[in-house]
Amino acid sequence: MNSLIDQVGTESDFHDDQLLLPAVEDAYGGVIVEMNETMNSERFFLLLRASLFKWKILEGFRYHHAEPHYIMLVHWIPKTADTIPANASHRIGIGAIILNDIGELLVVQEKNGRLKGTGIWKIPTGVVDQGEDIFRAAIREVKEETGIDADFVDVVGLRETHNCFFGKSDIFFLCMLRPLSFKLQKQELEIEAVQWMPLEEFAAQPFVQKNVLFKSVYELCLAKKNGNYVGFTPKPIKSGLGDEISYIYVDTLALPASST
């Protein structure tokens, strides 16, 4: 303790806000440092040591995660087991199933990734952006990859896999959409080719026969065409903590009319 005080000043200095890093408390009793001005490393070190003393954090931090605009370090203060939640563990992806009026499936060939150069036709897929709703991501990816405008119908299935991108788990939502336009325009950066393909031709691909996910796409298309399958539709809700709208995905046909 004395060595810490010697490096910064007297103990009373720790109560002088000018000798502390600018910070605010968060909702969980933690401290968020907000710096709007740069400073040299020596002054930052001294202010950090003084601030740590005031915050009663006398041991080291551990890295939690990093984003483009900040790095988060954490330290558990109480003499109990550390229960700080881990960083985000999953990535969210979508696959878009779209049938036209004559039962053809919208498919693409990719320019990049593990399917590059294989000649395999697949449904449009993509990653949900931060803060983006699943149904909006499906509509966006279809437009970007194929030029087709579409309405979202429902979520018809999901798949979870682990140890994927950067060691994260992956949740992949299969979504059914309804086309609003039919003129194809491929995305030059990512897509090699795009077409409307007869469903039976899609299913006949050897890769589809061996791949459970692709085969499920075919089976879901058949079930939808026959009217034997109902998926989950986004229903807007408010959490009660504010005005922000979120969505719960439910079978609206099975709910009482007053709740839909």
XYZ file of C-alpha atoms in Angstrom:
260
model
C 0.000 0.000 0.000
C 2.788 2.433 0.889
C 4.554 1.841 -2.434
C 1.333 2.678 -4.254
C 0.929 5.926 -2.314
C 4.562 6.853 -2.903
C 4.159 6.526 -6.665
C 1.087 8.757 -6.831
C 1.162 11.082 -3.870
C -0.411 11.181 -0.445
C -3.530 9.236 0.462
C -5.555 12.448 0.423
C -4.686 12.836 -3.247
C -6.918 9.869 -4.009
C -9.930 11.974 -3.112
C -8.971 14.721 -5.581
C -10.982 14.082 -8.764
C -8.326 15.880 -10.818
C -5.941 13.029 -9.979
C -8.416 10.345 -11.046
C -9.458 9.013 -14.411
C -12.879 10.314 -15.532
C -15.381 7.542 -14.814
C -19.020 6.765 -14.179
C -20.651 3.886 -12.345
C -22.619 1.376 -14.373
C -25.867 -0.374 -13.396
C -23.972 -3.268 -11.807
C -21.731 -1.321 -9.455
C -18.818 -1.345 -11.860
C -16.805 1.563 -13.195
C -16.653 2.753 -16.822
C -13.710 4.991 -17.698
C -14.652 7.596 -20.290
C -11.689 9.463 -21.782
C -12.261 12.226 -24.307
C -8.689 13.554 -24.364
C -5.369 11.833 -24.947
C -2.518 11.860 -22.407
C 0.989 10.491 -22.257
C 1.555 7.015 -20.854
C 3.309 8.192 -17.667
C 0.417 10.415 -16.596
C -2.105 7.715 -17.526
C -0.229 5.205 -15.370
C -0.233 7.529 -12.357
C -3.925 8.393 -12.724
C -4.807 4.734 -13.181
C -2.990 3.730 -9.987
C -4.694 6.519 -8.052
C -8.080 5.596 -9.472
C -7.619 1.923 -8.635
C -6.830 2.837 -5.056
C -10.051 4.848 -4.727
C -12.091 2.104 -6.375
C -10.494 -0.426 -3.998
C -9.139 -2.532 -6.852
C -5.564 -3.320 -5.870
C -5.051 -6.414 -8.041
C -4.815 -6.973 -11.781
C -7.467 -6.888 -14.477
C -8.150 -9.604 -17.010
C -9.121 -9.066 -20.604
C -12.810 -9.618 -21.269
C -13.289 -8.606 -24.915
C -12.503 -5.954 -27.490
C -14.637 -4.059 -29.992
C -13.569 -1.563 -32.675
C -14.158 1.407 -30.362
C -13.141 0.023 -26.937
C -11.306 -2.664 -24.966
C -12.969 -4.078 -21.855
C -10.926 -5.257 -18.877
C -12.618 -6.596 -15.755
C -11.794 -7.333 -12.134
C -14.093 -9.042 -9.624
C -14.008 -7.107 -6.332
C -16.032 -9.194 -3.792
C -14.469 -12.144 -1.963
C -16.817 -14.507 -3.752
C -16.766 -16.543 -6.957
C -16.425 -14.408 -10.107
C -19.812 -14.265 -11.856
C -19.015 -11.677 -14.531
C -20.847 -12.884 -17.669
C -18.639 -14.059 -20.498
C -18.473 -12.190 -23.768
C -21.010 -13.078 -26.478
C -20.729 -16.801 -27.183
C -22.796 -17.127 -30.362
C -22.975 -15.794 -33.878
C -26.402 -15.575 -35.550
C -26.902 -16.521 -39.193
C -29.863 -16.895 -41.539
C -30.768 -19.025 -44.530
C -33.541 -17.772 -46.838
C -35.977 -20.195 -48.495
C -37.974 -18.588 -51.326
C -40.296 -20.364 -53.757
C -41.847 -18.673 -56.769
C -45.353 -19.278 -58.142
C -44.345 -22.391 -60.082
C -42.507 -24.012 -57.175
C -38.945 -23.073 -58.138
C -36.413 -22.396 -55.382
C -34.180 -19.312 -55.335
C -30.576 -20.587 -55.246
C -27.050 -19.214 -55.558
C -23.495 -20.398 -56.131
C -20.862 -18.758 -53.942
C -17.595 -17.158 -55.071
C -15.937 -17.589 -51.679
C -15.791 -20.031 -48.789
C -15.754 -23.807 -48.707
C -18.339 -24.132 -51.522
C -16.316 -21.996 -53.951
C -15.826 -23.759 -57.261
C -17.898 -26.809 -56.297
C -20.856 -26.030 -58.551
C -23.209 -26.567 -55.598
C -26.450 -24.591 -55.630
C -27.623 -23.421 -52.185
C -30.109 -21.020 -50.645
C -28.984 -17.438 -49.869
C -27.349 -17.214 -46.449
C -25.699 -14.562 -44.323
C -24.894 -13.185 -40.893
C -27.223 -11.028 -38.806
C -25.611 -7.644 -38.135
C -25.338 -6.277 -34.612
C -28.673 -4.756 -33.592
C -30.457 -6.243 -36.615
C -33.641 -8.311 -36.320
C -33.581 -11.824 -37.766
C -36.408 -11.201 -40.220
C -34.833 -7.964 -41.447
C -31.507 -9.724 -41.967
C -33.191 -12.398 -44.094
C -34.845 -9.765 -46.295
C -31.574 -7.827 -46.612
C -29.416 -10.837 -47.491
C -31.825 -11.963 -50.211
C -31.826 -8.496 -51.744
C -28.040 -8.166 -51.570
C -27.227 -11.596 -52.994
C -29.962 -12.003 -55.613
C -31.639 -8.611 -56.230
C -35.007 -10.069 -55.189
C -37.362 -8.059 -52.972
C -39.199 -10.279 -50.511
C -41.604 -10.368 -47.579
C -40.731 -12.378 -44.492
C -43.137 -15.249 -43.770
C -41.786 -17.242 -40.812
C -38.889 -19.048 -39.166
C -39.208 -22.695 -40.155
C -36.266 -24.169 -38.267
C -32.904 -23.537 -36.636
C -29.590 -25.303 -36.299
C -26.911 -24.871 -33.614
C -23.268 -25.831 -34.120
C -20.207 -25.192 -31.967
C -16.545 -24.213 -32.394
C -17.214 -22.302 -35.611
C -15.995 -18.809 -36.422
C -13.343 -17.626 -33.933
C -14.279 -20.552 -31.668
C -17.846 -19.289 -31.206
C -21.067 -21.265 -31.473
C -23.373 -20.604 -34.411
C -27.182 -20.414 -34.413
C -28.575 -20.588 -37.936
C -32.224 -19.656 -38.575
C -33.961 -21.127 -41.623
C -36.452 -18.510 -42.820
C -39.280 -18.701 -45.352
C -39.835 -15.596 -47.480
C -42.292 -14.644 -50.220
C -40.888 -13.017 -53.387
C -42.179 -9.584 -54.381
C -40.023 -9.326 -57.516
C -38.494 -11.897 -59.828
C -35.710 -10.237 -61.820
C -32.380 -11.674 -60.718
C -29.280 -9.553 -60.134
C -26.364 -11.324 -58.470
C -24.014 -9.707 -55.981
C -20.697 -9.472 -57.826
C -18.473 -9.635 -54.748
C -19.804 -12.859 -53.202
C -22.091 -14.637 -55.688
C -20.962 -16.591 -58.765
C -24.456 -17.282 -60.120
C -28.130 -17.052 -59.145
C -31.241 -18.702 -60.577
C -34.723 -20.048 -59.946
C -34.270 -23.833 -59.832
C -36.917 -26.566 -59.927
C -37.184 -27.997 -56.440
C -36.577 -31.551 -57.640
C -33.376 -30.458 -59.404
C -32.123 -28.833 -56.215
C -32.865 -31.999 -54.248
C -31.114 -34.194 -56.831
C -27.705 -32.638 -56.161
C -25.428 -35.288 -54.558
C -24.349 -32.792 -51.909
C -27.958 -32.178 -50.886
C -28.548 -35.912 -50.557
C -25.635 -36.181 -48.113
C -26.117 -32.914 -46.186
C -28.837 -32.972 -43.524
C -29.306 -29.188 -43.524
C -29.718 -28.956 -47.301
C -32.006 -31.979 -47.318
C -34.094 -30.324 -44.592
C -34.516 -27.276 -46.843
C -36.046 -29.522 -49.511
C -38.333 -31.257 -47.009
C -39.476 -27.929 -45.562
C -40.284 -26.655 -49.043
C -42.465 -29.694 -49.701
C -44.230 -29.320 -46.358
C -44.868 -25.633 -46.993
C -46.191 -26.283 -50.508
C -48.582 -28.872 -49.117
C -49.737 -26.558 -46.313
C -48.590 -29.010 -43.654
C -46.099 -26.811 -41.834
C -46.444 -23.622 -39.797
C -43.379 -21.762 -38.604
C -42.762 -18.916 -36.177
C -43.729 -15.360 -37.103
C -42.191 -12.220 -35.518
C -44.627 -10.533 -33.156
C -43.624 -7.036 -31.914
C -43.485 -6.614 -28.141
C -42.315 -4.079 -25.562
C -40.271 -5.211 -22.594
C -41.985 -2.806 -20.206
C -38.649 -1.117 -19.434
C -38.863 1.393 -22.278
C -40.329 2.164 -25.669
C -37.953 -0.037 -27.651
C -39.652 -2.688 -29.756
C -38.347 -6.264 -29.862
C -39.814 -9.410 -31.391
C -40.984 -12.759 -30.106
C -41.238 -15.508 -32.723
C -44.400 -17.582 -32.259
C -46.984 -19.632 -34.153
C -49.541 -16.838 -34.390
C -52.199 -19.190 -35.781
C -52.185 -21.146 -32.529
C -52.590 -18.048 -30.338
C -55.893 -16.473 -29.281
C -57.011 -13.818 -31.761
C -56.737 -11.105 -29.105
C -52.982 -11.658 -28.734
C -51.991 -11.558 -32.411
